[in-house]
Amino acid sequence: MGKSQNGENLGTDGVSDGGDEKNNPDELSSEPCFKFDQILKDVDQFIEKFDSGENNFTCIDQFLEMVDSEIAAYELREASAKFGLNMEEDASFFEVVKRLSTIIRRLEELPSDSGAASCVNRAGSAHHRAMLLSESEFRTLLDLNMDRNEGDPRSKTEEEFPYFSTESIAIMNQIASTMIFAGYEAECCIAYSGLRLKALDAELSKLSFENINVDDAERMSWESLEVEIGNWIHIMRHCTNNLFSSERMLCNSVFSEHPSIAQRLFCELATSLTMRLLNFPNALVLPRQYSTEKLFKFLDIYEALLDLNNMEIGNNLSAKEFVSETSMVQCRIGETAVSIFSQLENSIESDNAGRIPVAGGAVHPLTRYTMNYLKYACEYKDTLEQVFQKHNEMEELTVDKVPENYTEKDDRCLQASPFALKLMKVMDLLDANIEMKSKLYRSHSLRYIFLMNNGRYILQKIKESTDIYDMLGHSWSRKRTSELRRYHKLYQRETWSNVLQTISHEGVQVNGKVSKTILKERFKNFNALFDEILKTQSTWVVSDGQLKSELRVSISSVMIPAYRSFVGRFQSYFDNSKQAGKYIKYQPEDIEELIEQLFEGNTTSMVRR
């Protein structure tokens, strides 16, 4: 049970028999109302005149008889809830107990030989019983697992945590105020903290919280951990957004007359519960290395901890412990996130993927993975900014090294955030990797298609993400666009310049006359080159519709006019239509239609060219 003011356990030794057993337990006093009021009036006068030395202990004896009678009436009630049946009577009882506390303090000021010793002993006994009753009822009210009687007006509880009715909270407030006024603050707080922590633990159990330690985490598969992480984040956010705010309101309501006590109790409860919740993220950062795709779960954990850390908790010792532990775990999760993100750099640098190029010059899987990864990562931009900023602070760095290839003067390179600089580094590594892989193609034309495919894919992903675009800067995108145009020109020159030479008007005449031999050779060479290009490049892949259209249009704009002009001028030099048909395999309209078949990726694989 409780303790006395000296710290001794409250017991039943020395407690009176509870008065006349014939008293009706639902009636707090059998004395007439006017006598009750008169006794209180006499007691108040005793307290007021105490310092003058006019001490009439007769009224105190009568008052103690009345107190004993009221306590006995409450003790004899069969209901598990002693208070709450009549709020006015309860309020009167608590006022009487407060008067009793005041009388005891006054009587203890008298010398031991003043003749008040017996009065002091009797008052102390009544006071002890009142505190015993108050603490017992306080615990009963706080215990959410108690059996509620149907006739109990407090059996109807709120549907939401902490499930107390307004009436119950009002009674707990009166009890707490009375116990603290009587010098039983420690007993009141111990009872409150113990049972509220029990209630909070019960809430965690309802939410399927499991206290997973390092050993448990090491044995679990990532799939199982992922489920637990999701559940933990749900629980943590529920605590931050609901449980803690409700618990704070309850503390403030029960201890409304003592805000400092309410703040301290809430802080201790929140800290105790949080220490349990932090065991899980602590267990995650120790046992293993995590692959790059695990980053986002750790960022979710970090954000949940950030919300918790931003919660106003107070400034006492428990609050400092709360902030310290939460910040420490948040820092560990942040460092794990930095380590995971850095593995993306390592994977790009170490990705050789054999010596076989991607079929058809298509977008490389590494390019797709990296850009989709960065796009998703930038949905956590603010969190990653903070994570890398704190990482740099821990490393005693003010700014990361600027990527070597990042020299655009109009971009804010030196003012870029640590995460933006990390992003630039990843893009430089990806560019270098793509360049290296492009050299696996023997065909220069296909090499440029590969570079265009990957470059366009990267640009499109950047345009889709405002965050990536802003961090890399306009100059970065402009430079990459210029590179794509350069690759386009190089492709066109490498692929079609030889074809255009075959249909050039120059060199067809010998001694001022058109040479049929040369003309036939020209058409034969054109047909062979065009057929080879058509056969080969129809298997190449350009997945971006706009890029594919741009390539076809640019090819047509050069080839169709040149071919139409060549055919139109020299077709008549063949002896007959049969001979013309033998060498002029395609009409200009045919060339235009066939160009539309390029870059469709008609085969699933290709021989290295």
Coordinates of C-alpha atoms in Angstrom, one line a residue:
M1 CA 0.0 0.0 0.0
G2 CA 1.2 3.5 0.7
K3 CA 3.8 5.0 3.1
S4 CA 3.5 7.4 5.9
Q5 CA 5.2 10.8 5.8
N6 CA 8.3 9.1 7.3
G7 CA 8.4 6.5 4.5
E8 CA 6.9 3.6 6.5
N9 CA 4.4 1.3 4.8
L10 CA 0.8 2.2 5.4
G11 CA -0.8 -0.7 7.2
T12 CA -3.8 -1.4 9.4
D13 CA -2.0 -1.3 12.8
G14 CA -3.6 1.2 15.0
V15 CA -6.6 1.7 12.7
S16 CA -9.9 2.0 14.6
D17 CA -12.7 -0.5 14.0
G18 CA -14.4 1.9 11.7
G19 CA -17.0 3.1 14.1
D20 CA -20.5 1.8 14.8
E21 CA -21.2 -1.2 12.5
K22 CA -24.9 -0.2 12.5
N23 CA -24.1 2.9 10.5
N24 CA -25.4 2.9 6.9
P25 CA -22.3 2.8 4.8
D26 CA -23.9 5.0 2.1
E27 CA -24.5 7.8 4.7
L28 CA -21.4 9.6 5.6
S29 CA -22.7 10.9 8.9
S30 CA -25.6 10.1 11.1
E31 CA -25.2 13.5 12.9
P32 CA -27.6 16.3 12.0
C33 CA -26.4 18.6 9.3
F34 CA -26.3 21.6 11.6
K35 CA -24.0 19.8 14.0
F36 CA -21.7 18.9 11.2
D37 CA -21.5 22.5 10.0
Q38 CA -21.0 23.7 13.6
I39 CA -18.1 21.3 14.1
L40 CA -16.4 22.5 11.0
K41 CA -16.9 26.1 12.1
D42 CA -15.4 25.4 15.4
V43 CA -12.4 23.6 13.8
D44 CA -11.8 26.6 11.5
Q45 CA -11.9 28.9 14.5
F46 CA -9.4 26.6 16.3
I47 CA -7.0 26.9 13.3
E48 CA -7.4 30.7 13.1
K49 CA -6.8 31.2 16.9
F50 CA -4.1 28.6 17.2
D51 CA -1.3 31.0 17.4
S52 CA -3.0 33.0 20.1
G53 CA -2.8 30.1 22.5
E54 CA -6.5 29.7 22.9
N55 CA -6.7 26.1 22.2
N56 CA -10.0 24.3 22.7
F57 CA -9.3 20.6 22.1
T58 CA -12.9 19.6 22.6
C59 CA -13.9 20.7 19.1
I60 CA -11.0 18.7 17.8
D61 CA -12.2 15.6 19.5
Q62 CA -15.7 16.1 18.0
F63 CA -14.1 16.7 14.6
L64 CA -12.0 13.5 14.8
E65 CA -15.2 11.5 15.8
M66 CA -16.8 12.9 12.7
V67 CA -13.8 12.1 10.5
D68 CA -13.7 8.5 11.9
S69 CA -17.4 8.2 11.1
E70 CA -17.0 9.4 7.5
I71 CA -13.9 7.1 6.9
A72 CA -15.8 4.2 8.3
A73 CA -18.7 4.8 6.0
Y74 CA -16.5 4.8 3.0
E75 CA -14.6 1.7 4.1
L76 CA -17.8 -0.2 4.6
R77 CA -19.1 0.4 1.1
E78 CA -19.3 -2.9 -0.8
A79 CA -18.6 -1.3 -4.2
S80 CA -15.1 -1.7 -5.5
A81 CA -15.3 2.1 -6.1
K82 CA -15.7 3.8 -2.8
F83 CA -15.9 7.3 -4.3
G84 CA -18.1 8.6 -7.1
L85 CA -21.5 7.7 -5.8
N86 CA -22.1 11.3 -4.6
M87 CA -19.7 13.9 -5.9
E88 CA -20.8 16.5 -3.3
E89 CA -20.2 14.1 -0.5
D90 CA -16.8 13.2 -1.9
A91 CA -15.8 16.9 -2.2
S92 CA -16.9 17.4 1.4
F93 CA -14.9 14.4 2.6
F94 CA -11.7 15.7 0.8
E95 CA -12.1 19.1 2.4
V96 CA -12.5 17.5 5.8
V97 CA -9.3 15.5 5.2
K98 CA -7.4 18.6 4.2
R99 CA -8.6 20.3 7.5
L100 CA -7.3 17.2 9.3
S101 CA -3.9 17.6 7.7
T102 CA -3.8 21.3 8.7
I103 CA -4.8 20.4 12.3
I104 CA -2.0 17.7 12.6
R105 CA 0.6 20.2 11.4
R106 CA -0.6 22.7 14.0
L107 CA -0.8 20.2 16.8
E108 CA 2.7 19.0 16.1
E109 CA 3.9 22.5 16.8
L110 CA 2.8 22.3 20.4
P111 CA 5.3 21.2 23.2
S112 CA 5.0 17.6 24.2
D113 CA 3.7 18.5 27.7
S114 CA 0.9 20.7 26.4
G115 CA -1.8 18.0 27.0
A116 CA -2.4 17.6 23.3
A117 CA -0.5 14.3 23.0
S118 CA -3.6 12.1 23.0
C119 CA -5.3 14.4 20.5
V120 CA -2.2 14.2 18.2
N121 CA -2.2 10.4 18.3
R122 CA -5.8 10.2 17.5
A123 CA -5.6 12.7 14.7
G124 CA -2.6 10.8 13.3
S125 CA -4.5 7.6 13.4
A126 CA -7.5 9.1 11.5
H127 CA -5.1 10.8 9.1
H128 CA -3.4 7.4 8.4
R129 CA -6.8 5.8 7.7
A130 CA -7.8 8.6 5.4
M131 CA -4.5 8.3 3.4
L132 CA -4.9 4.5 3.3
L133 CA -8.4 4.9 1.9
S134 CA -7.3 7.6 -0.6
E135 CA -4.4 5.7 -1.9
S136 CA -6.4 2.5 -2.2
E137 CA -9.1 4.2 -4.2
F138 CA -6.5 6.1 -6.3
R139 CA -5.0 2.7 -7.3
T140 CA -8.4 1.3 -7.9
L141 CA -9.4 4.1 -10.2
L142 CA -6.1 3.9 -12.1
D143 CA -6.2 0.1 -12.6
L144 CA -7.8 -0.4 -16.0
N145 CA -8.2 -4.1 -15.4
M146 CA -10.5 -3.8 -12.4
D147 CA -13.9 -5.3 -12.5
R148 CA -16.5 -2.6 -12.9
N149 CA -19.9 -3.1 -11.2
E150 CA -22.9 -2.3 -13.4
G151 CA -24.2 0.1 -10.8
D152 CA -20.9 1.9 -10.6
P153 CA -21.4 5.3 -12.2
R154 CA -17.8 5.2 -13.3
S155 CA -18.1 1.9 -15.1
K156 CA -18.8 3.8 -18.3
T157 CA -15.3 4.7 -19.6
E158 CA -14.2 6.7 -22.7
E159 CA -13.7 4.7 -25.9
E160 CA -10.3 6.2 -26.6
F161 CA -7.1 6.1 -24.6
P162 CA -6.7 6.6 -21.6
Y163 CA -10.3 5.3 -21.3
F164 CA -11.2 7.4 -18.1
S165 CA -14.5 9.1 -17.8
T166 CA -14.7 12.8 -16.8
E167 CA -16.0 11.8 -13.4
S168 CA -13.1 9.4 -12.7
I169 CA -10.6 12.0 -13.6
A170 CA -12.3 14.5 -11.3
I171 CA -12.1 12.1 -8.4
M172 CA -8.5 11.2 -9.1
N173 CA -7.8 15.0 -9.1
Q174 CA -9.4 15.4 -5.7
I175 CA -7.5 12.4 -4.3
A176 CA -4.1 13.6 -5.7
S177 CA -4.6 17.1 -4.4
T178 CA -5.6 15.8 -0.9
M179 CA -2.7 13.4 -0.7
I180 CA -0.1 16.0 -1.8
F181 CA -1.6 18.6 0.6
A182 CA -1.3 16.0 3.4
G183 CA 2.4 15.4 2.6
Y184 CA 1.9 12.1 0.7
E185 CA 3.2 13.3 -2.6
A186 CA 5.7 10.4 -3.0
E187 CA 3.1 7.8 -2.3
C188 CA 0.6 9.4 -4.7
C189 CA 3.2 9.7 -7.5
I190 CA 4.5 6.1 -7.0
A191 CA 1.0 4.8 -7.3
Y192 CA 0.2 6.9 -10.4
S193 CA 3.5 6.1 -12.2
G194 CA 3.3 2.4 -11.6
L195 CA -0.2 1.9 -12.8
R196 CA 0.0 4.3 -15.7
L197 CA 3.1 2.6 -16.9
K198 CA 1.2 -0.7 -16.7
A199 CA -1.6 0.9 -18.8
L200 CA 0.9 2.1 -21.4
D201 CA 2.5 -1.3 -21.6
A202 CA -0.9 -2.8 -22.1
E203 CA -1.5 -0.4 -25.0
L204 CA 1.8 -1.5 -26.6
S205 CA 0.6 -5.1 -26.3
K206 CA -2.6 -4.3 -28.0
L207 CA -0.6 -2.8 -30.9
S208 CA 1.4 -6.1 -31.1
F209 CA 4.6 -4.6 -29.9
E210 CA 7.5 -7.1 -29.5
N211 CA 10.6 -6.3 -27.6
I212 CA 13.1 -7.5 -30.2
N213 CA 16.8 -7.4 -29.1
V214 CA 20.1 -7.7 -31.1
D215 CA 20.1 -11.5 -30.9
D216 CA 16.5 -11.7 -32.2
A217 CA 17.3 -9.3 -35.1
E218 CA 20.4 -11.3 -36.1
R219 CA 18.3 -14.5 -36.5
M220 CA 15.5 -12.8 -38.4
S221 CA 15.2 -12.7 -42.2
W222 CA 14.9 -9.3 -43.8
E223 CA 11.3 -10.1 -44.8
S224 CA 10.5 -10.6 -41.1
L225 CA 12.4 -7.5 -40.1
E226 CA 10.6 -5.5 -42.7
V227 CA 7.3 -6.5 -41.2
E228 CA 8.5 -5.6 -37.7
I229 CA 9.9 -2.3 -38.9
G230 CA 6.5 -1.4 -40.3
N231 CA 4.8 -2.3 -37.1
W232 CA 7.3 -0.4 -35.0
I233 CA 6.9 2.8 -37.1
H234 CA 3.1 2.5 -36.7
I235 CA 3.5 2.1 -32.9
M236 CA 6.0 4.9 -32.6
R237 CA 3.8 7.3 -34.6
H238 CA 0.7 6.3 -32.6
C239 CA 2.7 7.0 -29.4
T240 CA 3.9 10.4 -30.7
N241 CA 0.6 11.5 -32.1
N242 CA -1.9 9.9 -29.7
L243 CA -0.6 8.1 -26.6
F244 CA 1.8 10.7 -25.4
S245 CA -0.5 13.6 -25.9
S246 CA -3.4 11.8 -24.2
E247 CA -1.1 10.8 -21.3
R248 CA 0.1 14.4 -20.9
M249 CA -3.5 15.6 -20.8
L250 CA -4.3 13.0 -18.2
C251 CA -1.3 14.0 -16.0
N252 CA -2.3 17.7 -16.3
S253 CA -5.9 16.9 -15.4
V254 CA -5.2 14.7 -12.4
F255 CA -2.5 17.0 -11.1
S256 CA -4.0 20.3 -12.2
E257 CA -3.1 22.0 -9.0
H258 CA 0.5 20.9 -9.2
P259 CA 1.8 21.5 -12.8
S260 CA 5.4 20.8 -12.0
I261 CA 4.5 17.3 -10.6
A262 CA 2.3 16.7 -13.7
Q263 CA 5.2 17.6 -16.0
R264 CA 7.7 15.4 -14.1
L265 CA 5.4 12.4 -14.0
F266 CA 4.6 12.7 -17.7
C267 CA 8.2 13.0 -18.6
E268 CA 9.2 9.9 -16.5
L269 CA 6.4 7.9 -18.1
A270 CA 7.3 9.0 -21.7
T271 CA 10.9 8.3 -21.0
S272 CA 10.3 4.8 -19.6
L273 CA 8.1 3.8 -22.5
T274 CA 10.4 5.3 -25.1
M275 CA 13.4 3.4 -23.7
R276 CA 11.5 0.2 -24.5
L277 CA 10.6 1.3 -28.0
L278 CA 14.2 2.3 -28.7
N279 CA 15.5 -1.2 -28.2
F280 CA 14.3 -2.3 -31.6
P281 CA 16.1 0.4 -33.8
N282 CA 19.2 -0.1 -31.6
A283 CA 19.1 -3.8 -32.4
L284 CA 18.9 -3.1 -36.2
V285 CA 22.0 -1.0 -36.5
L286 CA 24.4 -3.5 -34.9
P287 CA 24.3 -7.0 -36.5
R288 CA 24.6 -6.7 -40.3
Q289 CA 25.3 -4.8 -43.5
Y290 CA 22.3 -3.8 -45.5
S291 CA 21.9 -3.6 -49.2
T292 CA 21.0 -0.4 -51.0
E293 CA 17.3 -1.0 -51.3
K294 CA 17.0 -1.3 -47.5
L295 CA 17.7 2.4 -47.2
F296 CA 14.1 3.6 -47.3
K297 CA 13.0 1.5 -44.3
F298 CA 15.8 3.1 -42.2
L299 CA 14.7 6.6 -43.4
D300 CA 11.2 5.8 -42.2
I301 CA 12.6 4.8 -38.8
Y302 CA 14.7 8.0 -38.8
E303 CA 11.6 10.2 -39.5
A304 CA 9.6 8.5 -36.8
L305 CA 12.5 9.2 -34.4
L306 CA 12.6 12.7 -35.6
D307 CA 9.0 13.3 -34.8
L308 CA 9.6 11.8 -31.3
N309 CA 12.7 14.0 -30.8
N310 CA 10.8 17.1 -31.7
M311 CA 8.2 16.5 -29.1
E312 CA 8.2 18.9 -26.2
I313 CA 9.0 16.9 -23.1
G314 CA 10.3 19.3 -20.5
N315 CA 13.7 20.2 -19.0
N316 CA 14.1 18.0 -16.0
L317 CA 16.5 15.1 -15.6
S318 CA 14.2 12.6 -17.2
A319 CA 13.6 14.9 -20.1
K320 CA 17.4 15.2 -20.7
E321 CA 17.6 11.4 -20.7
F322 CA 14.7 11.2 -23.1
V323 CA 16.3 13.7 -25.5
S324 CA 19.8 12.1 -25.2
E325 CA 18.7 8.5 -25.8
T326 CA 16.4 9.5 -28.7
S327 CA 19.0 11.6 -30.3
M328 CA 21.6 8.9 -29.9
V329 CA 19.5 6.2 -31.6
Q330 CA 18.4 8.6 -34.3
C331 CA 22.1 9.3 -35.0
R332 CA 22.9 5.6 -35.2
I333 CA 20.0 5.1 -37.7
G334 CA 21.2 8.1 -39.7
E335 CA 24.8 6.7 -39.9
T336 CA 23.4 3.4 -41.0
A337 CA 21.4 5.2 -43.8
V338 CA 24.6 7.0 -44.9
S339 CA 26.5 3.7 -45.0
I340 CA 23.7 2.1 -47.1
F341 CA 23.5 5.0 -49.5
S342 CA 27.3 4.9 -49.9
Q343 CA 27.0 1.3 -51.1
L344 CA 25.2 2.7 -54.2
E345 CA 28.5 4.4 -55.1
N346 CA 30.4 1.2 -54.5
S347 CA 28.0 -0.8 -56.6
I348 CA 28.3 1.6 -59.5
E349 CA 32.1 1.6 -59.4
S350 CA 32.4 -2.2 -59.1
D351 CA 29.7 -3.0 -61.7
N352 CA 31.4 -4.6 -64.7
A353 CA 28.6 -7.0 -65.5
G354 CA 30.9 -9.1 -67.6
R355 CA 32.2 -8.1 -71.0
I356 CA 28.9 -8.5 -72.9
P357 CA 27.1 -5.3 -73.9
V358 CA 23.4 -4.8 -73.5
A359 CA 21.6 -6.1 -76.5
G360 CA 20.6 -3.4 -79.1
G361 CA 22.2 -0.6 -77.2
A362 CA 19.3 -0.4 -74.8
V363 CA 19.2 1.4 -71.5
H364 CA 21.5 -0.5 -69.1
P365 CA 19.9 -2.1 -66.0
L366 CA 22.4 -0.2 -63.8
T367 CA 21.1 3.1 -65.3
R368 CA 17.5 2.2 -64.6
Y369 CA 18.2 1.0 -61.1
T370 CA 20.3 4.0 -60.2
M371 CA 17.9 6.6 -61.5
N372 CA 14.9 5.0 -60.1
Y373 CA 16.7 4.6 -56.8
L374 CA 17.7 8.3 -56.7
K375 CA 14.2 9.4 -57.7
Y376 CA 12.7 7.4 -54.8
A377 CA 15.5 8.6 -52.5
C378 CA 14.6 12.2 -53.3
E379 CA 11.1 11.6 -51.9
Y380 CA 13.1 11.6 -48.6
K381 CA 15.1 14.7 -49.6
D382 CA 14.6 16.7 -46.4
T383 CA 15.4 13.6 -44.3
L384 CA 18.5 12.8 -46.3
E385 CA 19.7 16.4 -46.2
Q386 CA 19.6 16.2 -42.4
V387 CA 21.2 12.8 -42.3
F388 CA 24.2 13.8 -44.4
Q389 CA 24.4 17.2 -42.7
K390 CA 24.7 15.5 -39.3
H391 CA 27.1 12.9 -40.8
N392 CA 29.4 15.8 -42.0
E393 CA 29.2 17.5 -38.6
M394 CA 30.3 14.2 -37.0
E395 CA 33.1 14.0 -39.5
E396 CA 34.0 17.6 -38.7
L397 CA 33.4 18.6 -42.3
T398 CA 31.6 21.8 -43.4
V399 CA 31.2 20.7 -47.0
D400 CA 32.0 17.5 -48.9
K401 CA 34.5 17.5 -51.8
V402 CA 33.1 18.9 -55.0
P403 CA 32.9 16.3 -57.7
E404 CA 35.9 16.6 -60.0
N405 CA 33.8 17.0 -63.2
Y406 CA 31.5 19.5 -61.8
T407 CA 32.8 22.8 -63.0
E408 CA 29.8 24.8 -64.2
K409 CA 30.3 28.4 -62.9
D410 CA 26.6 29.4 -62.7
D411 CA 25.6 26.5 -60.4
R412 CA 25.8 26.8 -56.7
C413 CA 28.4 24.0 -56.3
L414 CA 30.2 25.4 -53.3
Q415 CA 26.9 26.2 -51.6
A416 CA 25.4 22.8 -52.3
S417 CA 24.2 20.7 -49.4
P418 CA 26.1 17.5 -48.4
F419 CA 23.3 15.4 -49.9
A420 CA 23.3 17.3 -53.2
L421 CA 27.1 16.8 -53.4
K422 CA 26.7 13.1 -52.8
L423 CA 24.1 13.0 -55.6
M424 CA 26.5 14.8 -58.0
K425 CA 29.1 12.2 -57.1
V426 CA 26.7 9.3 -57.9
M427 CA 25.8 10.9 -61.2
D428 CA 29.5 11.3 -62.1
L429 CA 30.2 7.7 -61.3
L430 CA 27.2 6.6 -63.4
D431 CA 28.4 8.7 -66.3
A432 CA 31.8 7.2 -66.1
N433 CA 30.3 3.7 -65.9
I434 CA 28.1 4.2 -69.0
E435 CA 31.1 5.6 -70.9
M436 CA 33.1 2.5 -70.0
K437 CA 30.3 0.2 -71.0
S438 CA 29.8 2.0 -74.3
K439 CA 33.3 0.9 -75.3
L440 CA 32.2 -2.7 -75.3
Y441 CA 30.4 -2.1 -78.6
R442 CA 32.6 -2.6 -81.7
S443 CA 30.1 -0.7 -83.8
H444 CA 30.6 3.1 -83.2
S445 CA 27.1 3.7 -84.4
L446 CA 25.7 1.3 -81.8
R447 CA 27.9 2.8 -79.2
Y448 CA 26.3 6.2 -79.8
I449 CA 22.8 4.7 -79.7
F450 CA 23.7 3.2 -76.3
L451 CA 25.0 6.6 -75.0
M452 CA 21.9 8.4 -76.3
N453 CA 19.5 5.8 -74.8
N454 CA 21.1 6.0 -71.4
G455 CA 21.6 9.8 -71.5
R456 CA 18.0 10.4 -72.5
Y457 CA 16.7 8.0 -69.8
I458 CA 18.8 9.9 -67.2
L459 CA 17.5 13.3 -68.3
Q460 CA 13.9 12.1 -68.3
K461 CA 14.2 10.8 -64.8
I462 CA 15.7 14.1 -63.7
K463 CA 12.9 16.1 -65.3
E464 CA 10.4 13.9 -63.5
S465 CA 12.0 14.8 -60.2
T466 CA 12.1 18.5 -59.3
D467 CA 14.3 17.7 -56.3
I468 CA 17.0 16.0 -58.4
Y469 CA 16.8 18.7 -61.0
D470 CA 17.2 21.5 -58.4
M471 CA 20.1 19.8 -56.7
L472 CA 22.0 19.1 -59.9
G473 CA 21.3 22.5 -61.3
H474 CA 20.2 23.8 -64.7
S475 CA 23.7 23.8 -66.1
W476 CA 24.1 20.1 -65.4
S477 CA 21.0 19.3 -67.5
R478 CA 22.0 21.7 -70.2
K479 CA 25.4 20.1 -70.5
R480 CA 23.9 16.6 -70.7
T481 CA 21.4 17.8 -73.4
S482 CA 24.4 19.1 -75.4
E483 CA 26.1 15.8 -75.1
L484 CA 23.0 14.0 -76.4
R485 CA 23.0 16.2 -79.5
R486 CA 26.7 15.5 -80.0
Y487 CA 26.1 11.7 -79.8
H488 CA 23.2 12.2 -82.3
K489 CA 25.5 13.9 -84.8
L490 CA 28.3 11.4 -84.3
Y491 CA 25.8 8.5 -84.9
Q492 CA 24.5 10.1 -88.0
R493 CA 27.9 10.8 -89.4
E494 CA 29.2 7.3 -88.5
T495 CA 26.2 5.5 -89.9
W496 CA 24.9 7.5 -92.9
S497 CA 27.9 9.4 -94.3
N498 CA 29.1 6.3 -96.3
V499 CA 25.5 5.8 -97.6
L500 CA 25.3 9.4 -98.7
Q501 CA 28.5 9.1 -100.6
T502 CA 27.1 6.4 -102.7
I503 CA 24.3 8.7 -103.9
S504 CA 26.5 11.7 -104.4
H505 CA 26.3 13.3 -107.8
E506 CA 30.0 13.8 -107.8
G507 CA 32.2 11.2 -109.5
V508 CA 29.4 9.7 -111.6
Q509 CA 30.6 11.3 -114.9
V510 CA 33.7 10.4 -116.8
N511 CA 34.9 12.8 -119.5
G512 CA 31.7 14.8 -119.1
K513 CA 29.5 11.8 -119.6
V514 CA 27.5 9.7 -117.0
S515 CA 29.2 6.4 -116.6
K516 CA 26.7 3.6 -116.5
T517 CA 29.3 1.3 -114.9
I518 CA 29.9 3.8 -112.1
L519 CA 26.1 4.4 -111.8
K520 CA 25.4 0.7 -111.5
E521 CA 28.1 0.4 -108.9
R522 CA 26.7 3.3 -106.9
F523 CA 23.2 1.8 -106.7
K524 CA 24.6 -1.6 -105.8
N525 CA 26.7 -0.1 -103.0
F526 CA 23.7 1.9 -101.8
N527 CA 21.4 -1.1 -101.7
A528 CA 24.0 -3.2 -99.9
L529 CA 24.8 -0.5 -97.3
F530 CA 21.1 0.3 -96.7
D531 CA 20.1 -3.3 -96.5
E532 CA 22.8 -4.0 -93.9
I533 CA 21.8 -0.9 -91.9
L534 CA 18.1 -1.9 -92.1
K535 CA 18.9 -5.5 -91.1
T536 CA 21.1 -4.5 -88.2
Q537 CA 19.6 -1.3 -86.8
S538 CA 16.0 -2.6 -86.9
T539 CA 17.2 -4.9 -84.0
W540 CA 18.6 -2.0 -82.1
V541 CA 16.5 -0.5 -79.3
V542 CA 15.5 3.1 -78.7
S543 CA 12.8 2.9 -76.0
D544 CA 12.2 6.6 -75.7
G545 CA 9.5 7.5 -78.2
Q546 CA 10.7 11.1 -78.6
L547 CA 14.3 10.1 -79.2
K548 CA 13.3 7.4 -81.7
S549 CA 11.2 9.9 -83.6
E550 CA 14.0 12.5 -83.6
L551 CA 16.5 9.9 -85.0
R552 CA 14.1 8.8 -87.7
V553 CA 13.2 12.3 -88.7
S554 CA 16.9 13.4 -88.8
I555 CA 17.8 10.3 -91.0
S556 CA 14.8 10.9 -93.3
S557 CA 15.6 14.6 -93.6
V558 CA 19.0 13.8 -95.0
M559 CA 18.5 10.5 -96.8
I560 CA 15.1 11.1 -98.6
P561 CA 16.0 14.3 -100.5
A562 CA 19.4 13.0 -101.4
Y563 CA 18.1 9.7 -102.7
R564 CA 15.1 11.2 -104.5
S565 CA 17.5 13.6 -106.2
F566 CA 19.9 10.9 -107.2
V567 CA 17.2 8.6 -108.5
G568 CA 15.4 11.4 -110.3
R569 CA 18.5 12.5 -112.1
F570 CA 20.1 9.2 -113.1
Q571 CA 17.2 6.8 -113.5
S572 CA 16.8 7.7 -117.1
Y573 CA 20.3 6.5 -118.0
F574 CA 19.3 2.9 -117.7
D575 CA 18.3 1.3 -121.0
N576 CA 14.9 0.1 -119.9
S577 CA 12.7 -0.3 -116.9
K578 CA 13.8 -3.8 -116.3
Q579 CA 17.4 -2.8 -116.1
A580 CA 16.4 0.2 -113.8
G581 CA 14.5 -2.1 -111.6
K582 CA 17.5 -4.4 -111.2
Y583 CA 19.7 -1.6 -109.8
I584 CA 17.1 0.8 -108.3
K585 CA 15.8 -1.5 -105.7
Y586 CA 14.0 1.2 -103.6
Q587 CA 11.9 4.2 -104.5
P588 CA 12.1 7.2 -102.2
E589 CA 8.8 6.3 -100.6
D590 CA 10.2 2.9 -99.8
I591 CA 13.2 4.4 -98.1
E592 CA 11.0 6.6 -95.9
E593 CA 8.9 3.6 -94.9
L594 CA 11.9 1.4 -94.1
I595 CA 13.5 4.1 -92.0
E596 CA 10.4 3.9 -89.8
Q597 CA 11.4 0.2 -89.0
L598 CA 14.7 1.3 -87.4
F599 CA 15.3 0.9 -83.6
E600 CA 12.3 -1.3 -83.0
G601 CA 14.4 -4.1 -81.4
N602 CA 12.9 -6.8 -83.5
T603 CA 15.2 -9.5 -82.0
T604 CA 15.8 -10.3 -78.4
S605 CA 19.5 -10.7 -78.7
M606 CA 22.3 -9.6 -80.9
V607 CA 25.8 -10.8 -81.7
R608 CA 28.5 -8.5 -80.5
R609 CA 29.2 -6.2 -83.4

